[in-house]
Tab-separated table of C-alpha atoms in Angstrom:
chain	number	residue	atom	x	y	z
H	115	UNK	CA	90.196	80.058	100.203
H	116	UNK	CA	90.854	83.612	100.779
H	117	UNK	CA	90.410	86.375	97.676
H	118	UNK	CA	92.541	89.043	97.588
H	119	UNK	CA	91.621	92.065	95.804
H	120	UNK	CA	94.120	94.546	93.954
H	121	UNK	CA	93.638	97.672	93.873
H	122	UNK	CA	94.992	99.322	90.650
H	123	UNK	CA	94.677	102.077	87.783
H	124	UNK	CA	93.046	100.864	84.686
H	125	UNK	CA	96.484	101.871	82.488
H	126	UNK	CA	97.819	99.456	80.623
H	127	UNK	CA	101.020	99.624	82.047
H	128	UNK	CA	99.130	99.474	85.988
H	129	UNK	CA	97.350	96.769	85.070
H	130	UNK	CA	100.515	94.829	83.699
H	131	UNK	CA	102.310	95.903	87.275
H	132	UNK	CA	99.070	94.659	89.355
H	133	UNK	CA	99.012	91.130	87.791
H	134	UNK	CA	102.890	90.795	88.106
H	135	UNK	CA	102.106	91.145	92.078
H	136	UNK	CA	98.762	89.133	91.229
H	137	UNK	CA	101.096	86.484	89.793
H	138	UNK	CA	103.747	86.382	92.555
H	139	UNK	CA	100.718	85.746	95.014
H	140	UNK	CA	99.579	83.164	93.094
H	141	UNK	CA	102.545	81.374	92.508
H	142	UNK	CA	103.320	81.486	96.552
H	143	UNK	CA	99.993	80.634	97.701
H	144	UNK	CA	97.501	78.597	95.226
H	145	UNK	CA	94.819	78.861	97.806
H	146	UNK	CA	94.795	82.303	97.257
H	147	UNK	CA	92.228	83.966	94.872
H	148	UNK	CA	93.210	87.363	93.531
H	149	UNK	CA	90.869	89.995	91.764
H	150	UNK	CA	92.031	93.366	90.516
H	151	UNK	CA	89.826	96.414	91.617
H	152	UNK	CA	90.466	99.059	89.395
H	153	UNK	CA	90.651	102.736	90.763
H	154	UNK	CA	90.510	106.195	88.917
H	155	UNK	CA	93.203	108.516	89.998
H	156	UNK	CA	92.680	111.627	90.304
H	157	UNK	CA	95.167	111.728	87.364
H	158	UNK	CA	93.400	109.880	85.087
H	159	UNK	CA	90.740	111.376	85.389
H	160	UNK	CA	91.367	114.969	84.537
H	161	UNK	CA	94.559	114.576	81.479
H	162	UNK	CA	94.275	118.043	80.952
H	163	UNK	CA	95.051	119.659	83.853
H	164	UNK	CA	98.828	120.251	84.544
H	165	UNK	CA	99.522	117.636	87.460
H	166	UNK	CA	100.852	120.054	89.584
H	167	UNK	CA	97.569	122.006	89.764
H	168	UNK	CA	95.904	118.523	90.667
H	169	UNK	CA	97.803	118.588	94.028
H	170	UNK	CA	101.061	116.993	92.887
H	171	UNK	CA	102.710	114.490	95.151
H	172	UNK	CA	100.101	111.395	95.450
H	173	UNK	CA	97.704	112.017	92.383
H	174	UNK	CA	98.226	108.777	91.429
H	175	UNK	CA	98.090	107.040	94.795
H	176	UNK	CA	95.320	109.047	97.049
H	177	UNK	CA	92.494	107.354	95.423
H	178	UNK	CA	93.993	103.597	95.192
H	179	UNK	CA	95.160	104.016	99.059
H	180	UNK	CA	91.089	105.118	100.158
H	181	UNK	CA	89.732	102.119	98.286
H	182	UNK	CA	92.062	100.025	101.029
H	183	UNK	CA	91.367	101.532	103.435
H	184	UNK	CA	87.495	101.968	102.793
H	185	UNK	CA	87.758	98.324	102.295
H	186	UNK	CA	87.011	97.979	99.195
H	187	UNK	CA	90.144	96.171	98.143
H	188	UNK	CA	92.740	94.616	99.986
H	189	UNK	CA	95.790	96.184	98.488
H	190	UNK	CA	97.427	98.683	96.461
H	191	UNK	CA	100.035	98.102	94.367
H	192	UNK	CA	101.656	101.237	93.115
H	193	UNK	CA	104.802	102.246	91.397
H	194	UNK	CA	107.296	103.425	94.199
H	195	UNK	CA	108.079	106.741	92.565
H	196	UNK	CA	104.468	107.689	92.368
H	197	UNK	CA	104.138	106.920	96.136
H	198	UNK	CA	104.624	110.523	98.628
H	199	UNK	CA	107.341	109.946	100.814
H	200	UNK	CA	105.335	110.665	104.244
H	201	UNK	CA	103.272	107.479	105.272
H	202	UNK	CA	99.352	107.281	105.084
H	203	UNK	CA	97.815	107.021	108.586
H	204	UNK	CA	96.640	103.097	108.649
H	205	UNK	CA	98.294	101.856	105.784
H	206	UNK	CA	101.962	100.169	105.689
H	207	UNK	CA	104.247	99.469	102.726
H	208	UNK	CA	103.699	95.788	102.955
H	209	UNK	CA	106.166	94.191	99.929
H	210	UNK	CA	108.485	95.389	97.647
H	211	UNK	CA	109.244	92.953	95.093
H	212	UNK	CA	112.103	92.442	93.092
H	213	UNK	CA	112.817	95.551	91.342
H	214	UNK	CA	112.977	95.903	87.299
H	215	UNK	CA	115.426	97.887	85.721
H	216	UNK	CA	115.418	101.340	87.134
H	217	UNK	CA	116.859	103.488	83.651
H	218	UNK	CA	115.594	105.938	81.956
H	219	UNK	CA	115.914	105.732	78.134
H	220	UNK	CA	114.939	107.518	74.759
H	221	UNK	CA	112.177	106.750	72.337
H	222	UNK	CA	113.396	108.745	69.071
H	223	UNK	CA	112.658	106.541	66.177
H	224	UNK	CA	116.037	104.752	65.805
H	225	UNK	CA	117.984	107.649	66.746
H	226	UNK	CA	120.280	108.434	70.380
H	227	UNK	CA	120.533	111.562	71.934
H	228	UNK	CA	123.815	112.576	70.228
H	229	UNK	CA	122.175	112.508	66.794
H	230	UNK	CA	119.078	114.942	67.713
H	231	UNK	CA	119.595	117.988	65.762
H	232	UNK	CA	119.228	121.389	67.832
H	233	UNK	CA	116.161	122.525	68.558
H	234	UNK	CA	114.607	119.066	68.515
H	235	UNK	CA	110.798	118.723	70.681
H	236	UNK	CA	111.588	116.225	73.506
H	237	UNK	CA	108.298	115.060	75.237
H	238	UNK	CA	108.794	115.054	79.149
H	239	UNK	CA	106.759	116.558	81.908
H	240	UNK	CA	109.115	115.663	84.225
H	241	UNK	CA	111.556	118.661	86.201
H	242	UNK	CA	114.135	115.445	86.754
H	243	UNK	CA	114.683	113.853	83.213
H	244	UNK	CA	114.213	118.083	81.747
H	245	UNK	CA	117.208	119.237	84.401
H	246	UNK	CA	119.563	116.238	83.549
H	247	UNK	CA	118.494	115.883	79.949
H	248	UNK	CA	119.256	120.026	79.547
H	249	UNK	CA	122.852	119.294	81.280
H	250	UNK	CA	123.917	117.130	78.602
H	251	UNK	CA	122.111	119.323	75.901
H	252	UNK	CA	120.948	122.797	76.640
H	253	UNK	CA	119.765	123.059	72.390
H	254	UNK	CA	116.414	120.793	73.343
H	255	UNK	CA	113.273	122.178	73.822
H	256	UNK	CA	111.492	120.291	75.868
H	257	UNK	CA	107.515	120.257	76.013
H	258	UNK	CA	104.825	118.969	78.287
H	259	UNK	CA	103.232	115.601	77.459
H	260	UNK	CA	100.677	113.704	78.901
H	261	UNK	CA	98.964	110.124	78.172
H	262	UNK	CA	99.864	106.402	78.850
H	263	UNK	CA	103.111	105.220	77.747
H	264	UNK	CA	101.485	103.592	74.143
H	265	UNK	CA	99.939	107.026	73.455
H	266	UNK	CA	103.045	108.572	74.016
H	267	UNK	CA	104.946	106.671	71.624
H	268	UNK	CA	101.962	107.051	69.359
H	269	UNK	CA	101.762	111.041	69.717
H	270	UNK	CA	105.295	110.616	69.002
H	271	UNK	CA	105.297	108.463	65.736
H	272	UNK	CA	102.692	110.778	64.656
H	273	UNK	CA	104.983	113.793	64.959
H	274	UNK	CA	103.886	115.831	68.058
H	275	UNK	CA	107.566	115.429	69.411
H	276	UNK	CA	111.077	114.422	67.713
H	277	UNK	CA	111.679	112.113	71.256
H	278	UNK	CA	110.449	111.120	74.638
H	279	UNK	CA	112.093	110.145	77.615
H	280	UNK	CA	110.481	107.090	79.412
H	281	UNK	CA	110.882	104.741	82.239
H	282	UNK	CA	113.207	101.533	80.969
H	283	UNK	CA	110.478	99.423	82.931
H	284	UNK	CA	107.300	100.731	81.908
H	285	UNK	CA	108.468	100.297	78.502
H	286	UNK	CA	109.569	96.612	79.609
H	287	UNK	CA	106.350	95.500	81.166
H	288	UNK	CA	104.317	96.142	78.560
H	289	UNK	CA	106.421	94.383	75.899
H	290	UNK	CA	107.581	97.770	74.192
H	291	UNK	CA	111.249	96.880	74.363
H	292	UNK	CA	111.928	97.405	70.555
H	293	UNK	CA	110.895	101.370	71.073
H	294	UNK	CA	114.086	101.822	72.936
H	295	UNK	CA	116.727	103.962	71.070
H	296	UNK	CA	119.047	104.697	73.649
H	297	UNK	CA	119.726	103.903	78.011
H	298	UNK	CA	120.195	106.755	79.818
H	299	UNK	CA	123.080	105.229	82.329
H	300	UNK	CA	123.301	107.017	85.491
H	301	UNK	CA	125.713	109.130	84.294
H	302	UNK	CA	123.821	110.402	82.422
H	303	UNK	CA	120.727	111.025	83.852
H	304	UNK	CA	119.743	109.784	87.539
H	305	UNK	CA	116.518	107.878	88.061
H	306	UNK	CA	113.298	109.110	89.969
H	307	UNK	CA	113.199	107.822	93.743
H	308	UNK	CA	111.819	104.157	93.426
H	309	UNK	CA	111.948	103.992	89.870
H	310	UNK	CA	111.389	100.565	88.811
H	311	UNK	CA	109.972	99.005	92.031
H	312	UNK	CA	106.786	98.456	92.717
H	313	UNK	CA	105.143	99.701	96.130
H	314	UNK	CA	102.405	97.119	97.996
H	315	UNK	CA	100.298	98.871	100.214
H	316	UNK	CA	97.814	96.891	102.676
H	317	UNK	CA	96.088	97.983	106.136
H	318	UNK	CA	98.892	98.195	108.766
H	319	UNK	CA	95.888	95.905	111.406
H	320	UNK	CA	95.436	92.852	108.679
H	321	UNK	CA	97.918	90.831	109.631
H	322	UNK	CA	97.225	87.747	107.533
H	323	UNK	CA	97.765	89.484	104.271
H	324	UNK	CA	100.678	91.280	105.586
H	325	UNK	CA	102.404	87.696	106.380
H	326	UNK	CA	100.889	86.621	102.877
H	327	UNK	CA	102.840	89.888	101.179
H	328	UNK	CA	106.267	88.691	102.936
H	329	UNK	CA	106.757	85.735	100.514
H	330	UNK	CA	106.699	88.468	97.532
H	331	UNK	CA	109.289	90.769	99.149
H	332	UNK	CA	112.488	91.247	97.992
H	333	UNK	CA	115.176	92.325	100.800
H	334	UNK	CA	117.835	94.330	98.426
H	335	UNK	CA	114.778	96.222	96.837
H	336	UNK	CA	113.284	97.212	100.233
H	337	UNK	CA	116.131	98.900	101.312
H	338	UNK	CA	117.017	100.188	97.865
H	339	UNK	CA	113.531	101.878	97.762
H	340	UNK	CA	113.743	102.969	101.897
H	341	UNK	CA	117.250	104.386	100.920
H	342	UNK	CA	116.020	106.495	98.336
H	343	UNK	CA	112.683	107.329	99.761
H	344	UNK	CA	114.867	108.570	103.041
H	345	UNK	CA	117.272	110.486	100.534
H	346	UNK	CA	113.774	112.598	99.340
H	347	UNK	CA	112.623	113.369	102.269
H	348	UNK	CA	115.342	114.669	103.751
H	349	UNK	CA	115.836	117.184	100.799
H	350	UNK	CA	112.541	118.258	101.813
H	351	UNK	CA	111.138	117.822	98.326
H	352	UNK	CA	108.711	115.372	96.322
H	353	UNK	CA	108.039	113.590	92.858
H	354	UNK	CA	108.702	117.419	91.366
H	355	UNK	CA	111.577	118.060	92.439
H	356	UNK	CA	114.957	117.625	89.757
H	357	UNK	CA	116.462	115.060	91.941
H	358	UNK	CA	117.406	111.638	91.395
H	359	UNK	CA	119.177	108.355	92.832
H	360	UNK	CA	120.703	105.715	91.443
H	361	UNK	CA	121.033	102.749	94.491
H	362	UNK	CA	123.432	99.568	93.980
H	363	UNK	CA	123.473	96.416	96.245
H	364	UNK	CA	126.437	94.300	96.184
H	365	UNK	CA	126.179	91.352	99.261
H	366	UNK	CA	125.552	93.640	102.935
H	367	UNK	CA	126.662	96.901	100.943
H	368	UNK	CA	124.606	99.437	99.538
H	369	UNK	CA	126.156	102.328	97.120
H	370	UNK	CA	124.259	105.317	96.142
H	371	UNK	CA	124.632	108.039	94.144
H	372	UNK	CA	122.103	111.288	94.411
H	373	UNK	CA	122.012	114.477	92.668
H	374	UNK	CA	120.270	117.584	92.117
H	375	UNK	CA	119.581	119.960	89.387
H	376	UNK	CA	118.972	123.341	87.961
H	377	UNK	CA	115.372	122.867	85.799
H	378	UNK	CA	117.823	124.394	83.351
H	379	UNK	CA	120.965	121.617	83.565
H	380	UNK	CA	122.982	125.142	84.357
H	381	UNK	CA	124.122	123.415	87.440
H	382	UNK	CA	124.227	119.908	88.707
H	383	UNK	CA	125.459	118.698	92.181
H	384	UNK	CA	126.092	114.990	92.348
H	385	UNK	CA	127.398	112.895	95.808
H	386	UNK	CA	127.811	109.425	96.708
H	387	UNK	CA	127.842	107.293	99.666
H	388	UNK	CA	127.951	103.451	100.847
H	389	UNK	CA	127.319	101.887	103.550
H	390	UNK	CA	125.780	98.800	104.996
H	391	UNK	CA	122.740	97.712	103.533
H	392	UNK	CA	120.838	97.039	106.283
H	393	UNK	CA	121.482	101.228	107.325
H	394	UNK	CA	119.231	101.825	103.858
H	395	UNK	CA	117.184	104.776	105.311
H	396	UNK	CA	120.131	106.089	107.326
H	397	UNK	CA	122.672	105.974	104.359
H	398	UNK	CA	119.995	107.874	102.055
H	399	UNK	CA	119.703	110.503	104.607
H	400	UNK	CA	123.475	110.792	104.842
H	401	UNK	CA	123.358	111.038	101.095
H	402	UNK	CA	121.225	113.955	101.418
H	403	UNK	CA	122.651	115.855	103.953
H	404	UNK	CA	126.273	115.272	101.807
H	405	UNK	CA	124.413	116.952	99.015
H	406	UNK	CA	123.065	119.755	100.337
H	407	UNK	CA	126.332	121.077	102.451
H	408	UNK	CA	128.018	120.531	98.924
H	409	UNK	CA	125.906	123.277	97.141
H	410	UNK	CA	122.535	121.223	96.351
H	411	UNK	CA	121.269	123.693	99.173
H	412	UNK	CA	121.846	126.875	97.091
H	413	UNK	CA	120.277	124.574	94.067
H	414	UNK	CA	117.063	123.937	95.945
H	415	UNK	CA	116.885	127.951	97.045
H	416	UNK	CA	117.462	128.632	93.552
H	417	UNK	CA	114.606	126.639	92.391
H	418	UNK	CA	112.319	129.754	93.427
H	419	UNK	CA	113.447	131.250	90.095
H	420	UNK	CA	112.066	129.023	88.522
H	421	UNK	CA	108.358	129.062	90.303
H	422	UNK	CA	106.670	130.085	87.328
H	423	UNK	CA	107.081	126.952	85.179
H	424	UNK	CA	104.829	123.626	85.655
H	425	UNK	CA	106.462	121.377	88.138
H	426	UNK	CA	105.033	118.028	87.321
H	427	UNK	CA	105.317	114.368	89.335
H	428	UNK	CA	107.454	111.839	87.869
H	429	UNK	CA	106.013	110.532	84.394
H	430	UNK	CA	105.579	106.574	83.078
């Protein structure tokens, strides 16, 4: 019998993603013994720290990816929009499993966004959600918040903020369905590259787990997450940048829609594209390229204006 061990963060809501992957495993191959590792991320371990002063892009990820490849665990399993873009010498993005639901939504204490009164505190470290959340309505303030997703909602219910914008999924895994007030559609506010997938790293030589990881992949939500990770890169930018991606697979076709935003929501510059499915990476790119010739260049120049305010990776 061959054990497996997980790498994860000790969150609640990492933990719940690690034993969904534990479970798939399981399920495939009952000779299979899986143990979770847990890891300290550089972002857990300093919450007061702005992220972006941490390093940004991979604060969540660096520390789970060396305890692979020290050999110390066997895998990593990661949310995709934590994980950087460029790949980590030695490691490969084994699986990507059926993707939850990839929205993000409000937590307002049985309120939607319409009935906010001006001036209401919305909890959000994230440039994305801020820049599409401000296009819709410019009267927020919105303020920095850090924590897991339960002390969130508890800093929340306690009155530190009047709403908080979350990831539909996060909020699903760990049962907290009832806190949802309101789903932010797409056309409303475009989800973070990868959001709602879940990212399996392993060690691009073992070749036994990597054949193991196949039976947990889903095909529509590896090329939804290639798509979008190929639409980031090419806009040169990471988790902090206001950008986001909305990816739809119908049969062999893939739709996308991408956009990019003013930190302020002054100006927003939305494209989409389809294509065949099995193109993912080379239809995000495409996406990309359509954006910026159609003014999301000037957007992404502009952003120097804005230089002086935290930039923070993507949030639960």
């Amino acid at each position: 019998m061959r054990k497996i061990r997980i790498a994860t963060r000790g969150s609640e809501l990492a933990l719940a993603q690690a034993r969904l992957v534990a479970g798939l495993l399981s399920a495939r191959h009952p000779n299979v013994a899986v143990e979770l590792v847990l890891v300290e991320s550089e972002g857990d371990r300093d919450r007061a720290t702005p992220l972006a002063a941490l390093g940004g892009t991979g604060v969540f990820t660096r520390k789970i990816q060396e305890a692979v490849l020290s050999g110390s665990a066997d895998l990593a399993v990661h949310s995709a929009k934590d994980l950087p873009t460029g790949q980590t010498p030695e490691l490969v993005l084994a699986a990507v499993p059926a993707r939850g639901p990839r929205e993000d939504v409000l937590v307002a204490g049985r309120r939607r966004l319409a009935d906010l009164p001006a001036g209401s505190r919305i909890g959000t470290s994230s440039p994305r959600r801020q820049a599409f959340l401000a296009a819709l309505r410019n009267d927020l303030v919105f303020e920095p918040v850090r924590g897991n997703v339960p002390t969130r909602i508890r800093k929340r219910a306690e009155g530190e903020y009047d709403a908080l914008v979350l990831a539909r999924a996060g909020l699903e895994r760990l049962g907290l369905a009832r806190e949802i007030d309101q789903v932010f559609g797409p056309e409303m506010i475009l989800p973070a590259v990868g959001q709602g997938a879940l990212a399996v790293e392993a060690r691009e030589d073992d070749r036994q787990l990597r054949d193991i990881l196949a039976g947990t992949e889903s095909v529509p939500a590896r090329r939804e997450v290639e798509a979008e990770r190929a639409f980031l890169a090419t806009l040169g930018g990471g988790c902090h940048l206001p950008a986001g991606i909305w990816s739809e697979t119908s049969g062999d076709s893939l739709v996308l829609e991408g956009g990019v935003a003013l930190p302020d929501g002054s100006r927003v510059v939305r494209r989409r594209v389809a294509g065949a499915a099995d193109d993912a990476p080379a239809l995000g790119h495409r996406l990309a390229e359509e954006l910026l010739a159609s003014g999301g260049r000037e957007i992404l120049q502009e952003l120097s204006r804005f230089e002086g305010q935290d930039r923070l990776p993507e949030e639960p």
